[in-house]
Tab-separated table of C-alpha atoms in Angstrom:
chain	number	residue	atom	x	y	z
A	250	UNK	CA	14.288	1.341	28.053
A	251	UNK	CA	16.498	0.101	25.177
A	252	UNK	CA	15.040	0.654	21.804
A	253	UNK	CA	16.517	-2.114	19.440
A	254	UNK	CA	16.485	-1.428	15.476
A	255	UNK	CA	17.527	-3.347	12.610
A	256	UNK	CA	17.629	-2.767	8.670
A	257	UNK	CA	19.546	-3.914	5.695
A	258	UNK	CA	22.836	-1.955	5.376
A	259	UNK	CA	21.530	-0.134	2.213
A	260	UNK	CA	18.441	0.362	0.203
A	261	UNK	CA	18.710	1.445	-3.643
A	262	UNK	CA	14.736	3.022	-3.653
A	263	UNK	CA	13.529	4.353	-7.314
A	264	UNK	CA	12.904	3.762	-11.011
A	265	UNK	CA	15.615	2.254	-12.783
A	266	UNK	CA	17.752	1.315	-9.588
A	267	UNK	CA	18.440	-1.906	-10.757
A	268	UNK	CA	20.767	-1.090	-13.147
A	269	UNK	CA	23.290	-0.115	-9.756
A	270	UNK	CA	23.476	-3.310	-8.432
A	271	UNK	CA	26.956	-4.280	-10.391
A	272	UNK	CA	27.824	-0.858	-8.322
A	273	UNK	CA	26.484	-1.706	-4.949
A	274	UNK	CA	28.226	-5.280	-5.202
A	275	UNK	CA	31.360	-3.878	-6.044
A	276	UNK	CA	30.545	-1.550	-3.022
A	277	UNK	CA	30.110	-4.401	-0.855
A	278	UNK	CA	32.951	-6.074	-2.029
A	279	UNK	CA	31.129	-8.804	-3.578
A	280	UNK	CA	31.712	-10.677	-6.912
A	281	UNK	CA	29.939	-14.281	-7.523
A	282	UNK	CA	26.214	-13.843	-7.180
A	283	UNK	CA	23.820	-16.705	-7.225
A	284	UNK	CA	20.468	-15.508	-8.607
A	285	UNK	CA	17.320	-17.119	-6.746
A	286	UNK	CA	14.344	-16.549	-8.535
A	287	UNK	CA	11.225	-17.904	-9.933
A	288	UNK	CA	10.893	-20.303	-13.319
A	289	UNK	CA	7.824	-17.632	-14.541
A	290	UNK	CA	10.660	-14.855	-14.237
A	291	UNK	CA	13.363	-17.184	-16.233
A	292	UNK	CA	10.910	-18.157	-18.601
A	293	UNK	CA	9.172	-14.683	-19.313
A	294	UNK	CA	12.744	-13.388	-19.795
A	295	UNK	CA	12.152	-10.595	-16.782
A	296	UNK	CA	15.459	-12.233	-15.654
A	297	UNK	CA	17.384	-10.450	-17.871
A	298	UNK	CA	17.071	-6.991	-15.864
A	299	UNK	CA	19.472	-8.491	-13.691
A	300	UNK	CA	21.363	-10.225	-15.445
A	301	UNK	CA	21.926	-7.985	-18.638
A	302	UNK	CA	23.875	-5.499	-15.717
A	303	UNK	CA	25.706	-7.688	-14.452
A	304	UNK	CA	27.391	-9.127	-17.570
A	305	UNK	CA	27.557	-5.416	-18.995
A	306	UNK	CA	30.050	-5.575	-15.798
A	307	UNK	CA	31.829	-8.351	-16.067
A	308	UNK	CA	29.553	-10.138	-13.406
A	309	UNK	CA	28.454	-14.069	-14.463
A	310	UNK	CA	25.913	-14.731	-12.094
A	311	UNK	CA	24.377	-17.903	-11.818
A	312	UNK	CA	20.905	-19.039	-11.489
A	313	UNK	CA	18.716	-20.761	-9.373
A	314	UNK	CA	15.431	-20.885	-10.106
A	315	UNK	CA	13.374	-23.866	-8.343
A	316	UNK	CA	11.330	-21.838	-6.345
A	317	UNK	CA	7.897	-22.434	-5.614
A	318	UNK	CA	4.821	-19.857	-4.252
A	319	UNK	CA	4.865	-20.953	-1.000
A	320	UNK	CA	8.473	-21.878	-0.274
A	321	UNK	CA	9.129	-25.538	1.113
A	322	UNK	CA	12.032	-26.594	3.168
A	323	UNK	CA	12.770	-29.404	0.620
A	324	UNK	CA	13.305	-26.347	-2.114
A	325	UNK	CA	15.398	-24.976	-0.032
A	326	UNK	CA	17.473	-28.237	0.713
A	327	UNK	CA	17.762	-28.020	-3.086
A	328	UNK	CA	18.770	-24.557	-3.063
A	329	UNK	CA	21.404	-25.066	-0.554
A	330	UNK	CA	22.888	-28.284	-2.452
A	331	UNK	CA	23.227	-26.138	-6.033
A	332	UNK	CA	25.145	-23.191	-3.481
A	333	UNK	CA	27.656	-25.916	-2.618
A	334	UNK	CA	28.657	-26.872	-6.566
A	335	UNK	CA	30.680	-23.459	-6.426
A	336	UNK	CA	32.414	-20.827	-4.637
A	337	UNK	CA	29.173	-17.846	-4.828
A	338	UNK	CA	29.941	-15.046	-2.061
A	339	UNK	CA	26.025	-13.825	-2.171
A	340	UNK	CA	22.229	-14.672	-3.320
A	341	UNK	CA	20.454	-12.334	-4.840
A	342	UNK	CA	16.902	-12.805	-4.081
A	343	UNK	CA	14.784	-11.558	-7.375
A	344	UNK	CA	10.874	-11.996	-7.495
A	345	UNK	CA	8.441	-11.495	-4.968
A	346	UNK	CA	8.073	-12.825	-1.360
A	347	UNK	CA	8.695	-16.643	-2.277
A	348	UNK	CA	11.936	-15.967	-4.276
A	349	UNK	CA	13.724	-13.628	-1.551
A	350	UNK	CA	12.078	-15.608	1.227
A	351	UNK	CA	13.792	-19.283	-0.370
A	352	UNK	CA	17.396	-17.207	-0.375
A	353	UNK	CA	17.216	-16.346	3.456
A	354	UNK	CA	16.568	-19.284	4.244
A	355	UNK	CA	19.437	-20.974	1.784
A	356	UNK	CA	21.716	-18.614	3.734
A	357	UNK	CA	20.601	-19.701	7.051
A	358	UNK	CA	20.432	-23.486	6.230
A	359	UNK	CA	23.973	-23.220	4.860
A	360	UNK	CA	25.166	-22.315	8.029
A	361	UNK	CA	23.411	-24.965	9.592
A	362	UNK	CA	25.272	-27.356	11.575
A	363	UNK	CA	25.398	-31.443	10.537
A	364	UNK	CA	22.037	-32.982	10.573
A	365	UNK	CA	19.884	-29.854	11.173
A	366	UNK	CA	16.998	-29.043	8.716
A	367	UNK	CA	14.894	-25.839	8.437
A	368	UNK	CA	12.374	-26.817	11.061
A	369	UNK	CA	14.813	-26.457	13.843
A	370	UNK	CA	15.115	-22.823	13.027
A	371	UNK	CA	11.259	-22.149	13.239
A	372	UNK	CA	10.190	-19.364	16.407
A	373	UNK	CA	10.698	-19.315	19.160
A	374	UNK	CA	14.462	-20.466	18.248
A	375	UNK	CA	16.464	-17.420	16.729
A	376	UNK	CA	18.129	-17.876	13.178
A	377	UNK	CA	21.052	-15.406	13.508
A	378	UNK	CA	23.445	-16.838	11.570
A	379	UNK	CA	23.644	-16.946	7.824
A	380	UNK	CA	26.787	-18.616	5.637
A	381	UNK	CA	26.453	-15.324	2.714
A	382	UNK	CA	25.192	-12.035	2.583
A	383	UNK	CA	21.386	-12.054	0.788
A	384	UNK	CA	20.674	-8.849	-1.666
A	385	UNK	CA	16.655	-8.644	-2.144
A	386	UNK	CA	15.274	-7.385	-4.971
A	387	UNK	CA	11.687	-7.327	-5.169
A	388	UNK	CA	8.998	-7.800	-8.200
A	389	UNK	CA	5.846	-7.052	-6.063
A	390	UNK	CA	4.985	-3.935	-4.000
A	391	UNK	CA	3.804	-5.953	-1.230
A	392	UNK	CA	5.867	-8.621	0.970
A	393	UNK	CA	8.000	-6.092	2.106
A	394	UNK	CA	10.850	-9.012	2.877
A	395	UNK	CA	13.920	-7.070	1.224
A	396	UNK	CA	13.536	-5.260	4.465
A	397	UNK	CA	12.651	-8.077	7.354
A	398	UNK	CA	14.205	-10.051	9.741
A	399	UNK	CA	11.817	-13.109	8.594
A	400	UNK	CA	11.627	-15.824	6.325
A	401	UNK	CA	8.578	-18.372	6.376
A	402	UNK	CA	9.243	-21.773	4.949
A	403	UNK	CA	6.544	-24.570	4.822
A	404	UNK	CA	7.689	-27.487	6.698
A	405	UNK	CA	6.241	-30.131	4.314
A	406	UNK	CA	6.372	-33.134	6.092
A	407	UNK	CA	4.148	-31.573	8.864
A	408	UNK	CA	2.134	-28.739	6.366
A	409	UNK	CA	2.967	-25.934	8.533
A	410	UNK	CA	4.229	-22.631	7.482
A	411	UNK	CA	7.219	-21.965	9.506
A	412	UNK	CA	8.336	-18.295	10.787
A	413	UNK	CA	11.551	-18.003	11.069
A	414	UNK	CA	13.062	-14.920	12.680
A	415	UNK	CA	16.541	-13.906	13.234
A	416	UNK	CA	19.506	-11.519	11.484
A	417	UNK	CA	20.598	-14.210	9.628
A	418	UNK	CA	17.444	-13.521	7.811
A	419	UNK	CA	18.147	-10.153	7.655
A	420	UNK	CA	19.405	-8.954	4.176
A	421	UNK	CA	22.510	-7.287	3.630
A	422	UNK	CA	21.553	-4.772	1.207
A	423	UNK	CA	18.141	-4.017	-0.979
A	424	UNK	CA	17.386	-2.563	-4.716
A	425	UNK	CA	13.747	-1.300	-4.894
A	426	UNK	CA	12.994	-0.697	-8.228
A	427	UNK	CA	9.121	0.028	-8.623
A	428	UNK	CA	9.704	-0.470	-12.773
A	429	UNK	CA	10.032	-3.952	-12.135
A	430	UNK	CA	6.284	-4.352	-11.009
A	431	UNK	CA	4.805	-2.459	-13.735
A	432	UNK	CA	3.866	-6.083	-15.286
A	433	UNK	CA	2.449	-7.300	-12.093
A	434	UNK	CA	-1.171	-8.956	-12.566
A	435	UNK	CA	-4.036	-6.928	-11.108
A	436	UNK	CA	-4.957	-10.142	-8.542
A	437	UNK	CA	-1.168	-10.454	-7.299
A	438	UNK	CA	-1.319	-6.216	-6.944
A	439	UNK	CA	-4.457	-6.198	-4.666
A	440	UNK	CA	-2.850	-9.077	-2.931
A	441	UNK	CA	0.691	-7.570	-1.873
A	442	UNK	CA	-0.822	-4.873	-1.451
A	443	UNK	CA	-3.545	-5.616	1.046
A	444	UNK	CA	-0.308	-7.656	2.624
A	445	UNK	CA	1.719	-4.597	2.655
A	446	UNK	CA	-0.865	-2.926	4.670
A	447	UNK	CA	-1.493	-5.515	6.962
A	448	UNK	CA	2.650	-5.284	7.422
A	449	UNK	CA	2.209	-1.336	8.907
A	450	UNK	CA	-1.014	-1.807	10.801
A	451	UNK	CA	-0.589	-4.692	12.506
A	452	UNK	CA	3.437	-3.040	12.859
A	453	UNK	CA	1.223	0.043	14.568
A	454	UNK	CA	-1.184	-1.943	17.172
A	455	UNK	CA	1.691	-4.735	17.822
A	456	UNK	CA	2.260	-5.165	21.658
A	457	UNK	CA	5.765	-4.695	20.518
A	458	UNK	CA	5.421	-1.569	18.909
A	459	UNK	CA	7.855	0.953	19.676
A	460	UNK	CA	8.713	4.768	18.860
A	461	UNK	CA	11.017	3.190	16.213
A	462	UNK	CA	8.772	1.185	14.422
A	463	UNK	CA	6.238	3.747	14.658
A	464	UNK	CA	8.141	5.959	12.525
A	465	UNK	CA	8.240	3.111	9.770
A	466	UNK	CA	4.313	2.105	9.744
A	467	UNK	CA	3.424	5.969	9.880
A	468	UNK	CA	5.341	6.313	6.888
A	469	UNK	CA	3.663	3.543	4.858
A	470	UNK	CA	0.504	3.795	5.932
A	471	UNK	CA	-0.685	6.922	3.852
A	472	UNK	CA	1.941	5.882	0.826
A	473	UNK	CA	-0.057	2.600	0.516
A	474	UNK	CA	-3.667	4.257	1.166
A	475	UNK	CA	-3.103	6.682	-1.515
A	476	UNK	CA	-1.964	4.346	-4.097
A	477	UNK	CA	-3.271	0.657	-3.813
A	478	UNK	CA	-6.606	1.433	-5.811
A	479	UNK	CA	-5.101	3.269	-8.310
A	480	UNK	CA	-2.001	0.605	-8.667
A	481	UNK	CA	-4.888	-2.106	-8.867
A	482	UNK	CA	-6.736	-0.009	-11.484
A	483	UNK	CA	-3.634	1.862	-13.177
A	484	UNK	CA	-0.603	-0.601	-13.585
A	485	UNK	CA	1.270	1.482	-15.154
A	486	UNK	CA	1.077	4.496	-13.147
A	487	UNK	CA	4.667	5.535	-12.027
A	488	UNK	CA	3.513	7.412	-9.134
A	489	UNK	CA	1.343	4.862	-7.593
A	490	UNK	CA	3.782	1.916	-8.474
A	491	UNK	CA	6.530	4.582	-6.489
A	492	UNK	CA	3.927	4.473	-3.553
A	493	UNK	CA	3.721	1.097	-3.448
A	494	UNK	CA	7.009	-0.425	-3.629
A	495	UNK	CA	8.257	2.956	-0.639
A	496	UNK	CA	5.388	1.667	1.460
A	497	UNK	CA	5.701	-1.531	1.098
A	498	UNK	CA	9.540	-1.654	2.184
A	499	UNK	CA	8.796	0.738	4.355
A	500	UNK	CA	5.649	-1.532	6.416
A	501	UNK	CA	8.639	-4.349	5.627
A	502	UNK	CA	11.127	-2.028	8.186
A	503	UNK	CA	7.808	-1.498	10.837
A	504	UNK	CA	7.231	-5.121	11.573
A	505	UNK	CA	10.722	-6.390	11.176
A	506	UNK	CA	10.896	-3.953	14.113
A	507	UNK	CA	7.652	-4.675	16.192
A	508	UNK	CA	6.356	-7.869	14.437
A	509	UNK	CA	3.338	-8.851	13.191
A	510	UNK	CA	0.013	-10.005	15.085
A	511	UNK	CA	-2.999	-12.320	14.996
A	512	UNK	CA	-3.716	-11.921	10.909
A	513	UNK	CA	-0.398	-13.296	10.120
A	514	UNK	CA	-0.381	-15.923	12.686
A	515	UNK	CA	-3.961	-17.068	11.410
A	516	UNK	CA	-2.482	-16.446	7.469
A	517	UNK	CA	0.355	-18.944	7.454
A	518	UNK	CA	-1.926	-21.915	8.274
A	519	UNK	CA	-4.254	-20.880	5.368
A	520	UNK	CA	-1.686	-21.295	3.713
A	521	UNK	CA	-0.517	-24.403	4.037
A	522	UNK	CA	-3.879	-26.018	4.426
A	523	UNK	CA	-5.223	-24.900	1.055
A	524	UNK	CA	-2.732	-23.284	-0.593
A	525	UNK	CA	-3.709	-19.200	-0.542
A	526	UNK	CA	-1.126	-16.788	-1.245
A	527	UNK	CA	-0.070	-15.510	1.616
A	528	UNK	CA	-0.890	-11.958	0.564
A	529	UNK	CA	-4.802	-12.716	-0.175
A	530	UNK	CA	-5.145	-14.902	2.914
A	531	UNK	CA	-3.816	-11.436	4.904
A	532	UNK	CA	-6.768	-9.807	3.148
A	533	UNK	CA	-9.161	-12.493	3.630
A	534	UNK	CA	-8.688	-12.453	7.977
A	535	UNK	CA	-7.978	-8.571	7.905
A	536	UNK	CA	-11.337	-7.183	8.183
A	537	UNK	CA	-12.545	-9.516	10.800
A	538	UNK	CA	-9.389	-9.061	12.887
A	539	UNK	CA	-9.251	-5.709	13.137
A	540	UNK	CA	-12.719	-5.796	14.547
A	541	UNK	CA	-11.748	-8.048	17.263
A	542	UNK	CA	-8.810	-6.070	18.313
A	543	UNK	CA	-10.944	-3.155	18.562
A	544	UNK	CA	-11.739	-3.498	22.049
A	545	UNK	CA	-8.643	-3.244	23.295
A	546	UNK	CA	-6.887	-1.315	20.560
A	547	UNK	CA	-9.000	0.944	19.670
A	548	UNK	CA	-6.808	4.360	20.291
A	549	UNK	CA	-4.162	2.639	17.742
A	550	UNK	CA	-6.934	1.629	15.442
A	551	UNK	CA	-8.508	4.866	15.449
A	552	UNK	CA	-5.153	6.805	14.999
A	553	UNK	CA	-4.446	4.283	12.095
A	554	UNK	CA	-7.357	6.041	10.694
A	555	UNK	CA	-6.283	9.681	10.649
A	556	UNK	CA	-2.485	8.198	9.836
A	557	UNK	CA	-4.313	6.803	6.752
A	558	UNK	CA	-6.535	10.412	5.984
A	559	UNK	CA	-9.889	8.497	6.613
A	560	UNK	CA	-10.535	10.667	9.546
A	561	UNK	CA	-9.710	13.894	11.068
A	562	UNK	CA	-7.187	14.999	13.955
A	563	UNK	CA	-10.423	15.778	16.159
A	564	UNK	CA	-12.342	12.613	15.401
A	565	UNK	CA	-13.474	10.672	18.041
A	566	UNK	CA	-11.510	7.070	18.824
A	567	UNK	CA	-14.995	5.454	18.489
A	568	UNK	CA	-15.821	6.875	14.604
A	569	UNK	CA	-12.461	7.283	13.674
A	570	UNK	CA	-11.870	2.931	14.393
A	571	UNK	CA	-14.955	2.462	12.480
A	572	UNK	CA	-13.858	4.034	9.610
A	573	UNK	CA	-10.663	2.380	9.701
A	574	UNK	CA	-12.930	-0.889	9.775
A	575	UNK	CA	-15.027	0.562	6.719
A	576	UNK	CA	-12.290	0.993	4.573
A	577	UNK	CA	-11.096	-2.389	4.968
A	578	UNK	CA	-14.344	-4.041	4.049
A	579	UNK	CA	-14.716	-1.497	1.331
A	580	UNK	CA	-10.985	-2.516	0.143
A	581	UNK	CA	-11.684	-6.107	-0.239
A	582	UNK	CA	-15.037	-5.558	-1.930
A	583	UNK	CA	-13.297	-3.133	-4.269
A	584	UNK	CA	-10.220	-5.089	-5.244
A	585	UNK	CA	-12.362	-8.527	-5.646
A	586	UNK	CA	-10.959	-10.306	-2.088
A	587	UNK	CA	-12.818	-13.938	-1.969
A	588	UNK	CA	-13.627	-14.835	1.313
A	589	UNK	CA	-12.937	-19.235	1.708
A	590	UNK	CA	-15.536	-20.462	0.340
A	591	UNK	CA	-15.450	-18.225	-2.563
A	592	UNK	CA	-11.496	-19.247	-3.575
A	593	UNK	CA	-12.941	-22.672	-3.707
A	594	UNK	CA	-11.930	-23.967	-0.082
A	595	UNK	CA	-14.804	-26.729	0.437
A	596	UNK	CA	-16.526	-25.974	4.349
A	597	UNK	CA	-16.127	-29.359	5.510
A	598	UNK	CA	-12.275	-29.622	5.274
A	599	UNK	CA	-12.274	-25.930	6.641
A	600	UNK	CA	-13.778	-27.161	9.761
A	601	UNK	CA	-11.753	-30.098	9.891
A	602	UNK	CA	-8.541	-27.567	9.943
A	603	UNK	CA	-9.911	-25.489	12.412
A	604	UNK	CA	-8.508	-26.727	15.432
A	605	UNK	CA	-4.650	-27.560	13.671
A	606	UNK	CA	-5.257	-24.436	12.161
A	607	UNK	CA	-5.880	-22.242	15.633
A	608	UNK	CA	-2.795	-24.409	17.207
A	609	UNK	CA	-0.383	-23.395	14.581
A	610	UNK	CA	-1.156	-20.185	14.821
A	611	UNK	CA	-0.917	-20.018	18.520
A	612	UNK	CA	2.470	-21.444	17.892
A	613	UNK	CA	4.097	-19.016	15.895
A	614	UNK	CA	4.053	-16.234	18.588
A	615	UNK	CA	2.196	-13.653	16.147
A	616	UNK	CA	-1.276	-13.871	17.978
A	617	UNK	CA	0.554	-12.942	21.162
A	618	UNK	CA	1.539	-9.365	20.382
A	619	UNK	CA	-2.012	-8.699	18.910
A	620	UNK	CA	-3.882	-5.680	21.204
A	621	UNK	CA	-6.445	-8.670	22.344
A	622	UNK	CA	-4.813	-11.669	22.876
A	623	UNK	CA	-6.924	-14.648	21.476
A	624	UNK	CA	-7.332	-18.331	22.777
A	625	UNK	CA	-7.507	-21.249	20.379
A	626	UNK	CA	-11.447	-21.360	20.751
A	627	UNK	CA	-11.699	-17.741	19.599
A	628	UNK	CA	-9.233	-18.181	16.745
A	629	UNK	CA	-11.569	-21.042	15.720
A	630	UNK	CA	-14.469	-18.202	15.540
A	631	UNK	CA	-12.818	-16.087	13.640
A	632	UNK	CA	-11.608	-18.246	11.178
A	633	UNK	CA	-15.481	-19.691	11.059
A	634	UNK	CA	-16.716	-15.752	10.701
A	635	UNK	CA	-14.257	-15.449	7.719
A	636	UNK	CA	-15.045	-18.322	5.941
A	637	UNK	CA	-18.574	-17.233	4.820
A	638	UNK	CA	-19.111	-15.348	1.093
């Protein structure tokens, strides 16, 4: 059997990183940044902790900052047209999932051929080809994209959140700098969070888990279970900020590796419907997931469980899997996760979506390497059993 493993060629990981990347692009031989970002992190003047470096270097990096929460393929037409107005060697991706997300997919785009648009990239095709190198830098300790193979990008004449998958999505290089989420809002915390956890267990129980990718969710799975509550409750606690941002790039490396499963392929349509962060429509689905892989996962669920110090080495598969399950539900209850109906999502155009909703997600691939493989009728249940609050 040939293992196959893939990672950014280096990862800056600690406080105050940020400050070496006029180092690593010199390293890398790079010299004419464009900055992708967000307008709250232009406007808030968080911007500047890239910037300020890379003038103090003799670096004038431009800036791009169009970017929207869920990232559309018309941004990134946009994105693409302001690369062409000069001669930039790399994006920097700086923000959370949207920001470094929009930059992958600028790289891949640009290297598009005439006439072809973002959709033609979406799974099952493979987007291995990118026109620059992309340096993440993330703002959140959750999306764990600095590290991934993946991009999603809404396809907005269709409302479907696209995955695409390839190394052109792959980033060259990574600065994780947990003092850049010390201003992160409690809501967006619990969010990226929950997401980041979703990354390493769903990395753990993939169908397409291997010893390699093992390795990564193993790692994150105790660095985010030690520190989400207290990051939620703490935000400026060094230590758990340091969990976060390691387990979260860490959960990024597990399922760039193995790939995600059935809560991400039922998340992206959420998304798109009715516009839920992608992080808290992880959480929402989690819970009720996890219970229906149980009866064919349950060994991986249940060693999830003592991975995650919620059960012992000796614990039974049976009580260990329902702990795993408890702490879950006790998670989202702790951390305020709405269900549907509680973000505001009305039940009759829920049950409208159902059956687009349950097709798109078949689509993507992701429900396919879940331990029980759903049809579209049972997505439609579960979607129905998480809509209730």
């Amino acid at each position: 059997m040939t293992l196959s493993l893939v990672a950014p060629r280096k990862l800056l990981i600690g406080g105050g990183a940020v400050q070496q990347l006029p180092a690593l692009l010199r390293e890398l031989g790079l010299a004419h940044p464009l900055v992708v970002t967000d307008p709250w992190i232009v406007s808030s003047g968080m911007i500047d902790r890239v910037l300020a470096p890379l003038a103090e270097a003799g670096i004038a990096a431009k800036t791009f900052s169009d970017t929207v929460a869920d990232p559309t393929d018309t941004v990134v037409a946009a994105g693409v047209a302001r690369l062409h107005q000069e001669h930039f060697d790399c994006l920097i991706g700086f923000g959370g999932g949207s920001p470094m997300d929009t930059a992958k997919a600028m790289a891949i785009l640009a290297a598009a051929g005439p006439g072809q648009a973002m959709r033609d990239f979406k799974v099952p095709a493979s987007a291995d080809r990118a026109a620059l190198p992309v340096i993440c830098i993330p703002t959140t300790g959750g999306t764990g994209s600095e590290a991934t193979r993946f991009t999603v990008i809404t396809d907005t004449a269709n409302d479907e959140k696209m995955l695409i998958a390839g190394l052109g999505a792959l980033p060259l290089a990574a600065v994780v700098d947990y003092e850049l989420t010390f201003s992160v809002p409690p809501r967006i915390t619990a969010d990226t969070g929950i997401d980041s956890l979703t990354h390493a267990l769903e990395a753990f129980v993939s169908r397409r888990a291997s010893p390699l990718s093992d390795i990564y969710a193993r790692a994150a799975m105790p660095l985010i279970a030690r520190n989400l509550r207290t990051a939620f409750a703490e935000p400026r606690s060094a230590e758990a900020r340091a969990g976060m941002m390691q387990g979260a790039t860490l959960a990024g490396l597990a399922f760039s590796n193995s790939s995600v499963a059935l809560v991400h392929g039922m998340s992206r349509p959420i998304g798109a419907h009715f516009h839920v962060p992608h992080g808290l429509s992880n959480a929402m689905l989690l819970p009720v997931v996890a219970a229906f892989g149980l009866e064919t996962g349950r060994a991986r669920y249940a060693e999830a469980a003592r991975i995650m110090g919620l059960a012992e080495a000796a614990t039974p598969d049976a009580v260990a899997a329902d702990r795993l399950l408890a702490e879950l539900r006790a998670l989202n209850a702790e951390l305020g996760v709405p269900s549907p109906r509680q973000f505001g999502v009305r039940q009759a155009e829920w049950e409208a979506a159902l059956d687009t909703m349950a097709a798109q997600a078949l689509a993507s691939g992701s429900p396919a390497n879940n331990p029980r493989v759903p049809d579209a009728a049972e997505i439609v249940a579960l979607y129905r059993e998480a809509y209730p609050g």
